[in-house]
Amino acid sequence: EPEVTQTPSHQVTQMGQEVILRCVPISNHLYFYWYRQILGQKVEFLVSFYNNEISEKSEIFDDQFSVERPDGSNFTLKIRSTKLEDSAMYFCASRARGGNQPQHFGDGTRLSIL
Amino acid sequence: AQSVTQLGSHVSVSEGALVLLRCNYSSSVPPYLFWYVQYPNQGLQLLLKYTTGATLVKGINGFEAEFKKSETSFHLTKPSAHMSDAAEYFCAVSGSNTGKLIFGQGTTLQVKP
């Protein structure tokens, strides 16, 4: 069964540094998402992406965050200048066309900011 | 605005016992409802979904859930717990045009031998 893949599985970065989290969604999916889960808290929506543009973003997704689909397969989340509070598990998800289609999640990237 | 409340952050059952994980939602539009399971160090795996039609939906691993509009609930059940069911379970609602998911706080299911 096709799956969403995320790399790296764990990223350790110094505060203030830029980090790029990478995702390869399922190939025929059209809608892409990033979520994060701070340790011990619930999964929170960050951003949705469709037709090469952001379709919705949360309050968390400020100017430090950006997303890109640089080619036909990758979907990236960039944090420009990381803060301690950015430490979390970041999940990428994708889904097919149709609002009733479920999102398929990757295994996540654990981001640790020192 | 949409929201999800999962009653009980931790549920403990004995192997073979009934599993009941509670989820209540709030949505201003007809909701799509999902249950996901998360095993340690893994991503979220879809257990089941309700979109339209039959209100009792069956999912993987013997789980099922019933959509009750009058109670705004979507509780997850399994008749007989197995040790392998121990995991974190998340209820989620979707209703926006973008399909974003709003998650509950999650419920950790412990299964005792």
PDB file of C-alpha atoms in Angstrom:
ATOM      1  CA  GLU A   1       0.000   0.000   0.000  1.00  0.00           C
ATOM      2  CA  PRO A   2       1.366   3.446  -0.881  1.00  0.00           C
ATOM      3  CA  GLU A   3       2.475   5.518   2.073  1.00  0.00           C
ATOM      4  CA  VAL A   4       3.635   8.981   3.043  1.00  0.00           C
ATOM      5  CA  THR A   5       7.342   9.104   3.841  1.00  0.00           C
ATOM      6  CA  GLN A   6       9.105  11.727   5.948  1.00  0.00           C
ATOM      7  CA  THR A   7      12.775  12.500   6.385  1.00  0.00           C
ATOM      8  CA  PRO A   8      14.660  12.765   8.605  1.00  0.00           C
ATOM      9  CA  SER A   9      13.062  10.793  11.407  1.00  0.00           C
ATOM     10  CA  HIS A  10      14.900  12.909  13.970  1.00  0.00           C
ATOM     11  CA  GLN A  11      16.457  16.359  13.538  1.00  0.00           C
ATOM     12  CA  VAL A  12      18.493  18.132  16.183  1.00  0.00           C
ATOM     13  CA  THR A  13      19.145  21.824  15.523  1.00  0.00           C
ATOM     14  CA  GLN A  14      20.557  24.795  17.385  1.00  0.00           C
ATOM     15  CA  MET A  15      18.133  27.583  18.224  1.00  0.00           C
ATOM     16  CA  GLY A  16      18.101  30.225  15.526  1.00  0.00           C
ATOM     17  CA  GLN A  17      19.066  27.850  12.758  1.00  0.00           C
ATOM     18  CA  GLU A  18      16.947  27.066   9.727  1.00  0.00           C
ATOM     19  CA  VAL A  19      15.487  23.604   9.349  1.00  0.00           C
ATOM     20  CA  ILE A  20      13.761  21.885   6.441  1.00  0.00           C
ATOM     21  CA  LEU A  21      11.525  18.900   7.002  1.00  0.00           C
ATOM     22  CA  ARG A  22      10.810  16.771   3.982  1.00  0.00           C
ATOM     23  CA  CYS A  23       7.829  14.701   2.948  1.00  0.00           C
ATOM     24  CA  VAL A  24       6.946  12.568  -0.038  1.00  0.00           C
ATOM     25  CA  PRO A  25       3.145  12.338  -0.215  1.00  0.00           C
ATOM     26  CA  ILE A  26       1.251   9.528  -1.905  1.00  0.00           C
ATOM     27  CA  SER A  27       1.717  10.021  -5.625  1.00  0.00           C
ATOM     28  CA  ASN A  28      -1.858  10.597  -6.807  1.00  0.00           C
ATOM     29  CA  HIS A  29      -2.872  12.772  -3.850  1.00  0.00           C
ATOM     30  CA  LEU A  30      -3.647  16.435  -4.392  1.00  0.00           C
ATOM     31  CA  TYR A  31      -4.011  17.878  -0.885  1.00  0.00           C
ATOM     32  CA  PHE A  32      -1.109  18.170   1.513  1.00  0.00           C
ATOM     33  CA  TYR A  33      -0.896  19.051   5.171  1.00  0.00           C
ATOM     34  CA  TRP A  34       1.516  19.633   8.012  1.00  0.00           C
ATOM     35  CA  TYR A  35       0.624  19.036  11.642  1.00  0.00           C
ATOM     36  CA  ARG A  36       2.671  19.147  14.797  1.00  0.00           C
ATOM     37  CA  GLN A  37       2.445  17.433  18.152  1.00  0.00           C
ATOM     38  CA  ILE A  38       4.274  18.913  21.091  1.00  0.00           C
ATOM     39  CA  LEU A  39       5.187  16.228  23.624  1.00  0.00           C
ATOM     40  CA  GLY A  40       2.183  15.346  25.733  1.00  0.00           C
ATOM     41  CA  GLN A  41      -0.205  17.540  23.758  1.00  0.00           C
ATOM     42  CA  LYS A  42      -2.667  16.983  20.952  1.00  0.00           C
ATOM     43  CA  VAL A  43      -1.973  16.998  17.243  1.00  0.00           C
ATOM     44  CA  GLU A  44      -2.358  20.559  15.875  1.00  0.00           C
ATOM     45  CA  PHE A  45      -3.018  21.658  12.317  1.00  0.00           C
ATOM     46  CA  LEU A  46      -0.364  23.925  10.802  1.00  0.00           C
ATOM     47  CA  VAL A  47      -1.091  24.362   7.114  1.00  0.00           C
ATOM     48  CA  SER A  48      -2.871  22.894   4.110  1.00  0.00           C
ATOM     49  CA  PHE A  49      -1.613  23.126   0.540  1.00  0.00           C
ATOM     50  CA  TYR A  50      -3.428  22.586  -2.735  1.00  0.00           C
ATOM     51  CA  ASN A  51      -2.755  23.520  -6.333  1.00  0.00           C
ATOM     52  CA  ASN A  52       0.665  24.906  -5.426  1.00  0.00           C
ATOM     53  CA  GLU A  53      -0.552  27.346  -2.844  1.00  0.00           C
ATOM     54  CA  ILE A  54      -1.490  27.518   0.802  1.00  0.00           C
ATOM     55  CA  SER A  55      -5.233  26.972   1.197  1.00  0.00           C
ATOM     56  CA  GLU A  56      -5.419  27.425   4.950  1.00  0.00           C
ATOM     57  CA  LYS A  57      -3.020  28.059   7.814  1.00  0.00           C
ATOM     58  CA  SER A  58      -3.318  28.190  11.562  1.00  0.00           C
ATOM     59  CA  GLU A  59      -2.201  30.892  13.974  1.00  0.00           C
ATOM     60  CA  ILE A  60       0.885  28.794  14.698  1.00  0.00           C
ATOM     61  CA  PHE A  61       2.009  29.086  11.086  1.00  0.00           C
ATOM     62  CA  ASP A  62       3.592  32.518  11.300  1.00  0.00           C
ATOM     63  CA  ASP A  63       6.194  34.198   9.089  1.00  0.00           C
ATOM     64  CA  GLN A  64       8.893  31.850  10.343  1.00  0.00           C
ATOM     65  CA  PHE A  65       7.199  28.942   8.586  1.00  0.00           C
ATOM     66  CA  SER A  66       6.924  28.244   4.886  1.00  0.00           C
ATOM     67  CA  VAL A  67       5.936  25.310   2.714  1.00  0.00           C
ATOM     68  CA  GLU A  68       6.936  24.380  -0.761  1.00  0.00           C
ATOM     69  CA  ARG A  69       6.358  21.699  -3.333  1.00  0.00           C
ATOM     70  CA  PRO A  70       9.573  22.128  -5.291  1.00  0.00           C
ATOM     71  CA  ASP A  71       8.935  19.270  -7.690  1.00  0.00           C
ATOM     72  CA  GLY A  72       6.241  16.761  -8.421  1.00  0.00           C
ATOM     73  CA  SER A  73       6.970  14.577  -5.433  1.00  0.00           C
ATOM     74  CA  ASN A  74       8.378  16.443  -2.436  1.00  0.00           C
ATOM     75  CA  PHE A  75       6.532  18.652   0.025  1.00  0.00           C
ATOM     76  CA  THR A  76       8.684  20.578   2.490  1.00  0.00           C
ATOM     77  CA  LEU A  77       8.194  22.569   5.673  1.00  0.00           C
ATOM     78  CA  LYS A  78      10.826  25.185   6.436  1.00  0.00           C
ATOM     79  CA  ILE A  79      11.304  26.936   9.745  1.00  0.00           C
ATOM     80  CA  ARG A  80      13.545  29.952   9.180  1.00  0.00           C
ATOM     81  CA  SER A  81      14.833  30.692  12.652  1.00  0.00           C
ATOM     82  CA  THR A  82      13.981  27.936  15.090  1.00  0.00           C
ATOM     83  CA  LYS A  83      12.918  28.582  18.672  1.00  0.00           C
ATOM     84  CA  LEU A  84      12.944  26.229  21.638  1.00  0.00           C
ATOM     85  CA  GLU A  85       9.151  25.998  21.465  1.00  0.00           C
ATOM     86  CA  ASP A  86       9.357  24.595  17.938  1.00  0.00           C
ATOM     87  CA  SER A  87      10.503  21.303  19.444  1.00  0.00           C
ATOM     88  CA  ALA A  88       7.795  18.821  18.505  1.00  0.00           C
ATOM     89  CA  MET A  89       6.887  15.910  16.273  1.00  0.00           C
ATOM     90  CA  TYR A  90       5.925  17.158  12.823  1.00  0.00           C
ATOM     91  CA  PHE A  91       3.595  15.068  10.699  1.00  0.00           C
ATOM     92  CA  CYS A  92       2.974  15.350   6.996  1.00  0.00           C
ATOM     93  CA  ALA A  93      -0.298  14.093   5.537  1.00  0.00           C
ATOM     94  CA  SER A  94      -1.875  13.846   2.126  1.00  0.00           C
ATOM     95  CA  ARG A  95      -5.261  12.920   0.732  1.00  0.00           C
ATOM     96  CA  ALA A  96      -6.987  12.309  -2.548  1.00  0.00           C
ATOM     97  CA  ARG A  97      -9.629  14.573  -4.082  1.00  0.00           C
ATOM     98  CA  GLY A  98     -12.951  14.570  -2.225  1.00  0.00           C
ATOM     99  CA  GLY A  99     -13.695  16.029   1.176  1.00  0.00           C
ATOM    100  CA  ASN A 100     -14.643  12.625   2.519  1.00  0.00           C
ATOM    101  CA  GLN A 101     -11.268  11.133   1.701  1.00  0.00           C
ATOM    102  CA  PRO A 102      -9.117  10.380   4.736  1.00  0.00           C
ATOM    103  CA  GLN A 103      -5.710  11.851   5.270  1.00  0.00           C
ATOM    104  CA  HIS A 104      -2.747   9.492   5.234  1.00  0.00           C
ATOM    105  CA  PHE A 105       0.046  10.351   7.636  1.00  0.00           C
ATOM    106  CA  GLY A 106       3.776   9.830   7.616  1.00  0.00           C
ATOM    107  CA  ASP A 107       5.671   8.543  10.633  1.00  0.00           C
ATOM    108  CA  GLY A 108       6.749  12.061  11.542  1.00  0.00           C
ATOM    109  CA  THR A 109       9.965  13.968  12.127  1.00  0.00           C
ATOM    110  CA  ARG A 110      10.968  14.592  15.718  1.00  0.00           C
ATOM    111  CA  LEU A 111      12.486  18.077  15.837  1.00  0.00           C
ATOM    112  CA  SER A 112      14.623  18.907  18.857  1.00  0.00           C
ATOM    113  CA  ILE A 113      15.810  22.492  19.278  1.00  0.00           C
ATOM    114  CA  LEU A 114      18.788  23.016  21.597  1.00  0.00           C
TER     115      LEU A 114
ATOM    116  CA  ALA B   1     -15.535  26.572  14.635  1.00  0.00           C
ATOM    117  CA  GLN B   2     -14.991  22.894  15.181  1.00  0.00           C
ATOM    118  CA  SER B   3     -13.706  21.088  18.221  1.00  0.00           C
ATOM    119  CA  VAL B   4     -13.306  17.587  19.584  1.00  0.00           C
ATOM    120  CA  THR B   5     -13.364  16.387  23.164  1.00  0.00           C
ATOM    121  CA  GLN B   6     -12.151  12.968  24.155  1.00  0.00           C
ATOM    122  CA  LEU B   7     -13.299  11.978  27.606  1.00  0.00           C
ATOM    123  CA  GLY B   8     -10.597  10.170  29.516  1.00  0.00           C
ATOM    124  CA  SER B   9      -6.946  10.654  28.695  1.00  0.00           C
ATOM    125  CA  HIS B  10      -6.196   7.130  29.901  1.00  0.00           C
ATOM    126  CA  VAL B  11      -8.377   4.038  29.660  1.00  0.00           C
ATOM    127  CA  SER B  12      -7.335   0.694  31.060  1.00  0.00           C
ATOM    128  CA  VAL B  13      -9.102  -2.580  30.238  1.00  0.00           C
ATOM    129  CA  SER B  14      -8.352  -6.236  30.692  1.00  0.00           C
ATOM    130  CA  GLU B  15      -7.594  -8.412  27.711  1.00  0.00           C
ATOM    131  CA  GLY B  16     -10.883  -9.684  26.303  1.00  0.00           C
ATOM    132  CA  ALA B  17     -12.938  -6.870  27.801  1.00  0.00           C
ATOM    133  CA  LEU B  18     -14.980  -4.290  25.947  1.00  0.00           C
ATOM    134  CA  VAL B  19     -13.159  -1.201  24.762  1.00  0.00           C
ATOM    135  CA  LEU B  20     -15.056   2.094  24.788  1.00  0.00           C
ATOM    136  CA  LEU B  21     -13.289   5.331  23.909  1.00  0.00           C
ATOM    137  CA  ARG B  22     -15.444   8.437  23.995  1.00  0.00           C
ATOM    138  CA  CYS B  23     -15.461  11.307  21.541  1.00  0.00           C
ATOM    139  CA  ASN B  24     -17.757  14.309  21.342  1.00  0.00           C
ATOM    140  CA  TYR B  25     -17.519  16.918  18.653  1.00  0.00           C
ATOM    141  CA  SER B  26     -18.735  20.383  17.854  1.00  0.00           C
ATOM    142  CA  SER B  27     -19.252  21.470  14.286  1.00  0.00           C
ATOM    143  CA  SER B  28     -21.311  24.133  12.560  1.00  0.00           C
ATOM    144  CA  VAL B  29     -21.381  22.094   9.344  1.00  0.00           C
ATOM    145  CA  PRO B  30     -22.094  18.408   8.765  1.00  0.00           C
ATOM    146  CA  PRO B  31     -18.923  16.813  10.029  1.00  0.00           C
ATOM    147  CA  TYR B  32     -16.657  14.167   8.680  1.00  0.00           C
ATOM    148  CA  LEU B  33     -15.376  12.173  11.644  1.00  0.00           C
ATOM    149  CA  PHE B  34     -12.300   9.989  11.949  1.00  0.00           C
ATOM    150  CA  TRP B  35     -10.534   7.790  14.441  1.00  0.00           C
ATOM    151  CA  TYR B  36      -6.783   7.379  14.159  1.00  0.00           C
ATOM    152  CA  VAL B  37      -4.439   5.136  16.141  1.00  0.00           C
ATOM    153  CA  GLN B  38      -0.824   5.925  16.953  1.00  0.00           C
ATOM    154  CA  TYR B  39       1.583   3.209  18.007  1.00  0.00           C
ATOM    155  CA  PRO B  40       4.857   4.239  19.678  1.00  0.00           C
ATOM    156  CA  ASN B  41       7.270   5.977  17.312  1.00  0.00           C
ATOM    157  CA  GLN B  42       4.843   5.706  14.420  1.00  0.00           C
ATOM    158  CA  GLY B  43       2.521   8.006  12.550  1.00  0.00           C
ATOM    159  CA  LEU B  44      -1.243   8.160  12.667  1.00  0.00           C
ATOM    160  CA  GLN B  45      -3.057   5.231  11.108  1.00  0.00           C
ATOM    161  CA  LEU B  46      -6.682   5.515  10.049  1.00  0.00           C
ATOM    162  CA  LEU B  47      -8.986   3.181  11.963  1.00  0.00           C
ATOM    163  CA  LEU B  48     -12.303   4.272  10.488  1.00  0.00           C
ATOM    164  CA  LYS B  49     -14.257   7.233   9.185  1.00  0.00           C
ATOM    165  CA  TYR B  50     -17.795   8.552   9.031  1.00  0.00           C
ATOM    166  CA  THR B  51     -18.763  10.816   6.157  1.00  0.00           C
ATOM    167  CA  THR B  52     -22.379  10.157   5.166  1.00  0.00           C
ATOM    168  CA  GLY B  53     -24.744   7.225   5.125  1.00  0.00           C
ATOM    169  CA  ALA B  54     -24.768   4.437   7.674  1.00  0.00           C
ATOM    170  CA  THR B  55     -24.123   5.775  11.150  1.00  0.00           C
ATOM    171  CA  LEU B  56     -22.430   2.612  12.394  1.00  0.00           C
ATOM    172  CA  VAL B  57     -19.069   2.318  10.716  1.00  0.00           C
ATOM    173  CA  LYS B  58     -16.653  -0.568  10.898  1.00  0.00           C
ATOM    174  CA  GLY B  59     -12.930  -0.167  10.741  1.00  0.00           C
ATOM    175  CA  ILE B  60      -9.766  -2.170  10.901  1.00  0.00           C
ATOM    176  CA  ASN B  61      -8.729  -4.478  13.727  1.00  0.00           C
ATOM    177  CA  GLY B  62     -12.325  -5.107  14.850  1.00  0.00           C
ATOM    178  CA  PHE B  63     -13.084  -1.513  15.838  1.00  0.00           C
ATOM    179  CA  GLU B  64     -16.322   0.260  15.093  1.00  0.00           C
ATOM    180  CA  ALA B  65     -17.891   3.610  15.897  1.00  0.00           C
ATOM    181  CA  GLU B  66     -21.383   5.026  15.844  1.00  0.00           C
ATOM    182  CA  PHE B  67     -22.216   8.543  14.750  1.00  0.00           C
ATOM    183  CA  LYS B  68     -24.975   9.992  16.927  1.00  0.00           C
ATOM    184  CA  LYS B  69     -25.952  13.424  15.699  1.00  0.00           C
ATOM    185  CA  SER B  70     -28.357  14.094  18.580  1.00  0.00           C
ATOM    186  CA  GLU B  71     -25.578  13.460  21.080  1.00  0.00           C
ATOM    187  CA  THR B  72     -22.798  14.927  18.902  1.00  0.00           C
ATOM    188  CA  SER B  73     -20.816  11.802  19.661  1.00  0.00           C
ATOM    189  CA  PHE B  74     -18.640   9.345  17.764  1.00  0.00           C
ATOM    190  CA  HIS B  75     -17.543   6.778  20.341  1.00  0.00           C
ATOM    191  CA  LEU B  76     -15.126   4.018  19.392  1.00  0.00           C
ATOM    192  CA  THR B  77     -15.751   0.452  20.537  1.00  0.00           C
ATOM    193  CA  LYS B  78     -14.276  -2.991  20.243  1.00  0.00           C
ATOM    194  CA  PRO B  79     -15.993  -6.022  21.779  1.00  0.00           C
ATOM    195  CA  SER B  80     -12.849  -7.757  22.980  1.00  0.00           C
ATOM    196  CA  ALA B  81      -9.547  -6.023  23.666  1.00  0.00           C
ATOM    197  CA  HIS B  82      -6.279  -7.540  22.550  1.00  0.00           C
ATOM    198  CA  MET B  83      -2.852  -6.755  23.930  1.00  0.00           C
ATOM    199  CA  SER B  84      -1.874  -5.347  20.539  1.00  0.00           C
ATOM    200  CA  ASP B  85      -4.589  -2.679  20.860  1.00  0.00           C
ATOM    201  CA  ALA B  86      -2.502  -0.777  23.398  1.00  0.00           C
ATOM    202  CA  ALA B  87      -1.821   2.577  21.738  1.00  0.00           C
ATOM    203  CA  GLU B  88      -2.882   6.218  21.588  1.00  0.00           C
ATOM    204  CA  TYR B  89      -6.231   6.877  19.927  1.00  0.00           C
ATOM    205  CA  PHE B  90      -7.259  10.177  18.389  1.00  0.00           C
ATOM    206  CA  CYS B  91     -10.690  11.332  17.319  1.00  0.00           C
ATOM    207  CA  ALA B  92     -10.754  14.033  14.650  1.00  0.00           C
ATOM    208  CA  VAL B  93     -13.318  16.154  12.843  1.00  0.00           C
ATOM    209  CA  SER B  94     -13.138  17.761   9.445  1.00  0.00           C
ATOM    210  CA  GLY B  95     -15.563  20.161   7.885  1.00  0.00           C
ATOM    211  CA  SER B  96     -13.694  23.003   6.320  1.00  0.00           C
ATOM    212  CA  ASN B  97     -13.217  23.336   2.584  1.00  0.00           C
ATOM    213  CA  THR B  98      -9.564  22.482   2.970  1.00  0.00           C
ATOM    214  CA  GLY B  99     -10.242  19.268   4.836  1.00  0.00           C
ATOM    215  CA  LYS B 100      -8.004  20.148   7.777  1.00  0.00           C
ATOM    216  CA  LEU B 101      -8.399  17.860  10.768  1.00  0.00           C
ATOM    217  CA  ILE B 102      -9.131  19.071  14.264  1.00  0.00           C
ATOM    218  CA  PHE B 103      -7.977  16.485  16.787  1.00  0.00           C
ATOM    219  CA  GLY B 104      -9.009  15.623  20.274  1.00  0.00           C
ATOM    220  CA  GLN B 105      -6.483  15.320  23.058  1.00  0.00           C
ATOM    221  CA  GLY B 106      -6.068  11.620  22.545  1.00  0.00           C
ATOM    222  CA  THR B 107      -6.764   8.620  24.762  1.00  0.00           C
ATOM    223  CA  THR B 108      -4.092   6.179  25.792  1.00  0.00           C
ATOM    224  CA  LEU B 109      -5.471   2.654  25.877  1.00  0.00           C
ATOM    225  CA  GLN B 110      -3.765   0.228  28.221  1.00  0.00           C
ATOM    226  CA  VAL B 111      -4.625  -3.467  27.947  1.00  0.00           C
ATOM    227  CA  LYS B 112      -3.818  -5.610  30.960  1.00  0.00           C
ATOM    228  CA  PRO B 113      -3.252  -9.357  30.683  1.00  0.00           C
TER     229      PRO B 113
END
